[in-house]
XYZ file of C-alpha atoms in Angstrom:
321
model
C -44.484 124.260 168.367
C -42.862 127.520 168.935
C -40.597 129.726 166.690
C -36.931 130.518 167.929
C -36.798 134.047 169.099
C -34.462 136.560 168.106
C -31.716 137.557 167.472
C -28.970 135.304 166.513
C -26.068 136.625 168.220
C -22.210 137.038 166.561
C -22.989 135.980 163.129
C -19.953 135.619 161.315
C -19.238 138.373 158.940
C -21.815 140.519 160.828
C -19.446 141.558 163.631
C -18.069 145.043 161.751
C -16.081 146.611 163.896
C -14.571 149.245 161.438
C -15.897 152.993 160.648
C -16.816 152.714 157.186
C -15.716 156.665 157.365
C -18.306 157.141 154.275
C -18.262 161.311 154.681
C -14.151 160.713 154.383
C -14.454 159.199 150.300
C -15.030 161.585 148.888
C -12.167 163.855 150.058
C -9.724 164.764 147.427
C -6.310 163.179 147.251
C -7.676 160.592 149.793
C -6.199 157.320 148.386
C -3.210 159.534 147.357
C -2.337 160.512 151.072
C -2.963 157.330 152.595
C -0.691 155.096 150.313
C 1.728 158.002 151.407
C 1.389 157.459 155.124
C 4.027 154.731 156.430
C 0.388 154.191 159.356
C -2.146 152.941 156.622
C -2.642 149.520 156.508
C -3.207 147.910 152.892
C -5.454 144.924 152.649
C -4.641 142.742 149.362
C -7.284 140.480 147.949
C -6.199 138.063 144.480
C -9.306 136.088 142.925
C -11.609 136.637 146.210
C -8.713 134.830 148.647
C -6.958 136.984 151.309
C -3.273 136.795 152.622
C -3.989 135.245 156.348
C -1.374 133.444 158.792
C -2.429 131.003 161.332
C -2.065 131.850 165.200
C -2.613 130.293 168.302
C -5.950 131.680 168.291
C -7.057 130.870 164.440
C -6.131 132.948 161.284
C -5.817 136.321 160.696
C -5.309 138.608 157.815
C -1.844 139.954 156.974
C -2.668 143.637 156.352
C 0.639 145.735 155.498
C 1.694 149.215 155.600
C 1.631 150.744 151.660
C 5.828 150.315 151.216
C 5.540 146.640 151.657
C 2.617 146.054 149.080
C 3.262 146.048 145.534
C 2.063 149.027 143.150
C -1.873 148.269 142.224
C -1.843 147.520 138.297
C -4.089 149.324 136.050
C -6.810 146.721 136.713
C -6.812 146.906 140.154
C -9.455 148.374 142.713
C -8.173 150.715 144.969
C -10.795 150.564 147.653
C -10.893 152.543 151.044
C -12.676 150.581 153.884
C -12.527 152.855 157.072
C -10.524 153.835 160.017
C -10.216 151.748 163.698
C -8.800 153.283 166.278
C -6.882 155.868 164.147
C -5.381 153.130 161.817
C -7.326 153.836 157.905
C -7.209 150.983 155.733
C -7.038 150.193 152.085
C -7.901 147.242 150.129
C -6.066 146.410 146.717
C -8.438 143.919 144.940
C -7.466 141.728 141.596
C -9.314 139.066 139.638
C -5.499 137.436 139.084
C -4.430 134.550 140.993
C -2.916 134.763 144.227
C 1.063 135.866 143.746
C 3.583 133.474 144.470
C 6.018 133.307 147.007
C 8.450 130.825 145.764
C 11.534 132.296 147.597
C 9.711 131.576 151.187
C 9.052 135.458 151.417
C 6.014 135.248 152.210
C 6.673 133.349 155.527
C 3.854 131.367 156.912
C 1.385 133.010 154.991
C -1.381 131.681 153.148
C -4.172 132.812 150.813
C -7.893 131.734 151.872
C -11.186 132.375 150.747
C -13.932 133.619 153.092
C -15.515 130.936 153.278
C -12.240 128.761 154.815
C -11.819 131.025 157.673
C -14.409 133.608 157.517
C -15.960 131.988 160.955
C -12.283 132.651 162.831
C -11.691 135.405 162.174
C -11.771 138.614 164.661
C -14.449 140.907 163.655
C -12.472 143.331 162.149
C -10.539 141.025 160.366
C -13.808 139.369 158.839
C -15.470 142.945 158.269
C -12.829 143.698 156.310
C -12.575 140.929 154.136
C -16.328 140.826 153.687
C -16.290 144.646 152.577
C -13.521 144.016 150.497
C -14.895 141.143 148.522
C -18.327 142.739 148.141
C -17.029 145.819 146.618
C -14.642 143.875 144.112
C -17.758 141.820 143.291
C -19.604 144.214 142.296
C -16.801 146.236 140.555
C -16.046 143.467 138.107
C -19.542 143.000 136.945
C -20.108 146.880 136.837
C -17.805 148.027 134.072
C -20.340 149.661 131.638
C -23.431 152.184 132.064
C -26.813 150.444 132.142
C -28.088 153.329 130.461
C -25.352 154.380 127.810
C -22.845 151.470 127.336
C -20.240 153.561 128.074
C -17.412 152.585 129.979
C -17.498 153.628 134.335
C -14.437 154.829 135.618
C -13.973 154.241 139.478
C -14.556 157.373 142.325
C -14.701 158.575 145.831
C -12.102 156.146 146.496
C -13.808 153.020 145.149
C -17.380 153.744 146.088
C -19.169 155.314 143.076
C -18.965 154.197 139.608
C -18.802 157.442 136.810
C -20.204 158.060 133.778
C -17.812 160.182 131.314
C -20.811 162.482 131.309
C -20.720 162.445 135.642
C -23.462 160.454 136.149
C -22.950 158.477 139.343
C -23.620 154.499 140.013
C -23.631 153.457 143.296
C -22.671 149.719 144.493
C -25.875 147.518 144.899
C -26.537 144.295 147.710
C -29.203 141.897 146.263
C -31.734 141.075 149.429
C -32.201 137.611 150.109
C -34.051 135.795 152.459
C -33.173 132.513 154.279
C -35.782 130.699 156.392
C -36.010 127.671 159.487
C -39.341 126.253 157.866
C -40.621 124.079 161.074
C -43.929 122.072 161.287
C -46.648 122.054 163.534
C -45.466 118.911 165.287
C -42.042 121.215 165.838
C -39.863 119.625 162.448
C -36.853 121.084 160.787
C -37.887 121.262 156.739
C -33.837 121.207 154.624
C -33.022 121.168 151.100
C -31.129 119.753 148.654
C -30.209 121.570 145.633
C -28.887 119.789 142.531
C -25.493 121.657 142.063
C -24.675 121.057 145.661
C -22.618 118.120 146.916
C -24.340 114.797 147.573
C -25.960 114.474 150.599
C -25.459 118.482 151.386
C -28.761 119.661 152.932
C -29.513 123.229 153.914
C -32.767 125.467 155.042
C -34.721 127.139 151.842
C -33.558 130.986 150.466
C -34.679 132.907 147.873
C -33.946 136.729 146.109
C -36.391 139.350 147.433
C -38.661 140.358 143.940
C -39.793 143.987 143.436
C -42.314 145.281 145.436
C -42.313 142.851 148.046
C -41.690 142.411 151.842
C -39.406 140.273 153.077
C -42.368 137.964 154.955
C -44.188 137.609 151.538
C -40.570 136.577 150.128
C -40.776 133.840 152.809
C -44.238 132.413 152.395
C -43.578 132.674 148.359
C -40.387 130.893 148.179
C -41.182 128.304 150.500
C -44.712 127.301 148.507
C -42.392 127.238 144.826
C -40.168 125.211 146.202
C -41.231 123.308 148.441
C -45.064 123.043 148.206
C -45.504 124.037 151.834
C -48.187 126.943 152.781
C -46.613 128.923 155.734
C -49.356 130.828 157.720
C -50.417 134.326 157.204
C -50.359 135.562 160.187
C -47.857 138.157 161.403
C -46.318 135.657 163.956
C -45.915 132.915 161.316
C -42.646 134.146 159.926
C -40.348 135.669 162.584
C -37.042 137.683 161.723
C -34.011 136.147 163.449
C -31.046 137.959 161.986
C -29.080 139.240 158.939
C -25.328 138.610 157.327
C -23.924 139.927 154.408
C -22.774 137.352 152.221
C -20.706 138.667 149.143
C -20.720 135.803 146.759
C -21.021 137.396 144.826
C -23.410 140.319 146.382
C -26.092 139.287 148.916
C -27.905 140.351 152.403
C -29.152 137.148 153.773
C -32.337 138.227 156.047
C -32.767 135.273 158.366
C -36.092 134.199 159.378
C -38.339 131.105 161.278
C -41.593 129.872 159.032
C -44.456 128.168 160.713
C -45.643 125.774 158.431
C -49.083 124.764 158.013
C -48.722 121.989 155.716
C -46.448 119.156 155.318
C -46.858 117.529 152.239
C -43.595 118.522 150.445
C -43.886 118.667 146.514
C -40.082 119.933 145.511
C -39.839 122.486 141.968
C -37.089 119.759 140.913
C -35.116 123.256 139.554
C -34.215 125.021 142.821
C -34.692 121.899 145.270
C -34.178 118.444 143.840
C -34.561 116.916 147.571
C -36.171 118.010 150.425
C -37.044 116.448 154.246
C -38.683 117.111 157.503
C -36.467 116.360 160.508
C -36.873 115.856 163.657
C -33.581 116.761 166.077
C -33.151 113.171 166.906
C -33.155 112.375 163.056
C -30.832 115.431 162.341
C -28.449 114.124 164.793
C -27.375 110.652 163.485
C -27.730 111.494 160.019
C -24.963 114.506 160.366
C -23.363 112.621 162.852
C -22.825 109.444 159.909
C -21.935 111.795 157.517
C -25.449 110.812 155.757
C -26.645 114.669 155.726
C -24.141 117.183 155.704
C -24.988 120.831 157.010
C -23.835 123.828 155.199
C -20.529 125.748 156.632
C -20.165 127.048 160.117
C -19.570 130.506 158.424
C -23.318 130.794 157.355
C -26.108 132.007 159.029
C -27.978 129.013 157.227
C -25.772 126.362 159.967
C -26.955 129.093 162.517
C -30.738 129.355 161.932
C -30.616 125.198 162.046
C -28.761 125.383 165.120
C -31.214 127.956 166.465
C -34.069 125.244 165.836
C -31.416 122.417 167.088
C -31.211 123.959 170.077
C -26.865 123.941 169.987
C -24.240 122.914 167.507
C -24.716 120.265 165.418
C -22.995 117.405 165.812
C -20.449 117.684 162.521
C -17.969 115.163 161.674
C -14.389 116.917 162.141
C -12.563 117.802 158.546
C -15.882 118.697 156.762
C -15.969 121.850 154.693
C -18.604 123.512 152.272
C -17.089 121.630 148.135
């Protein structure tokens, strides 16, 4: 049994494109002078769904110049996201609904979530989205100080939270791992969690705990909740690749797990189910609609197809409920 190697290649929402221009946020009068220039393009995201309209080669965002966008309310983030080839973009980002375009305005436009067409997307069009969302995430669930109470007011252009007194909070990314668990006679372990959809099966993942390596994160949340020991040894657990994934605020770090044990005894909190495959197995039972993967969009479908050896054979019309 041997590992897959790295590294997965054109992960969705890992192709960033953009120049996150970081030295640029703090500039004064930044946000000021590019909602003045007629060449900034404004990126508007309503309860963590994006204007997008469908082309001949798959969706893409509708990103408009500052006079066509309406005026950010009070609630709003006003978020810079970079600069491609001499274009600098905004993002406007509200927990409202998505507005409505009842007089046909809005054309062929739609509003999507990530997940719907995160995997179409053109890399800059996904790297923006995925900044985007990330950054609102963590806005609305970083209103106060953790040290004083005291309400954060918004800086360098979205970036940094302030203190009235000027101390500075920075935006955090909670490190997850997400792991191809594979016996010694070369089988695919998946998971079922109990808030999931029936029948949806995925590979284990877990939040990285303080003071620990990502490998340890592996072996540790793969004995809780699964029972299985995977070995110790530095080629036992084998980094394949990385995506953000803002829901709300993750960095899934993707790696293969040699198991030493098979014998699965599930935690019943985190996993209610869980199986060993074998590819043959994996095939028919996606193929009937008796297992269904998780969403083309995640590097969890790509670390099983790693171990599949292609894509999986997915009934058309299925989607991540």
């Amino acid at each position: 049994m041997s590992l897959p190697s790295p590294p997965l290649r054109d992960l969705a929402l890992s192709r960033q494109q953009l120049d996150r221009a970081g030295a640029a946020r703090s500039a004064p009068g930044l946000l000021e002078r590019l909602w003045a220039s007629p060449g900034t393009r404004v990126l508007r995201v309503h309860a963590g769904r994006a204007p997008v309209v469908v082309t001949g080669e798959g969706p893409r965002l509708v990103l408009r110049a500052p006079a066509e966008v309406p005026a950010p309310g009070p609630e709003d983030l006003q978020l810079y996201l970079g600069v491609q080839d001499g274009v600098e973009h905004l993002a406007v980002v509200s927990a409202d609904a998505e507005p409505e375009a009842a007089d046909g305005s809005a054309g062929d436009e739609e509003w999507r979530g990530l997940r719907e067409v995160g995997e179409q997307l053109p890399a800059r069009d996904a790297g923006l989205f995925t900044e985007a969302l990330s950054m609102g995430n963590w806005h609305a669930v970083t209103r106060f100080s953790p040290r004083t109470g005291e309400p954060l007011d918004a800086a360098q252009a979205g970036w940094v939270k302030v203190e009235p007194g000027g101390k500075e909070h920075f935006p955090r990314t909670d490190a997850a791992v997400i792991m191809a668990v594979i016996s010694p006679d070369d089988r695919l372990l998946l998971g079922h969690q109990p808030v999931w959809p029936a029948n949806r099966y995925s590979v284990l993942a877990g939040f990285v705990e303080p003071g620990e390596c990502f490998e340890d994160t592996v072996r540790r949340e793969v004995l809780e909740e699964a029972g299985i020991v995977v070995g110790s040894a530095p080629e036992d657990v084998r980094y394949l690749g990385s995506q953000p994934w803002p829901f709300p605020a993750s960095i899934m770090v993707g790696f293969a797990a040699r198991a030493l044990t098979t014998d699965i005894r599930v935690d019943g909190d985190e996993i209610a189910l869980a199986r060993w495959f074998t590819r043959e197995e994996l095939a028919e039972e996606v193929g009937a609609g008796r297992v269904l993967p998780p969403p083309g969009v995640s590097i969890a479908r790509r670390l099983i197809e790693a171990w599949y050896g292609g894509p999986l054979p997915v009934p058309a019309g299925d989607s991540w409920a």
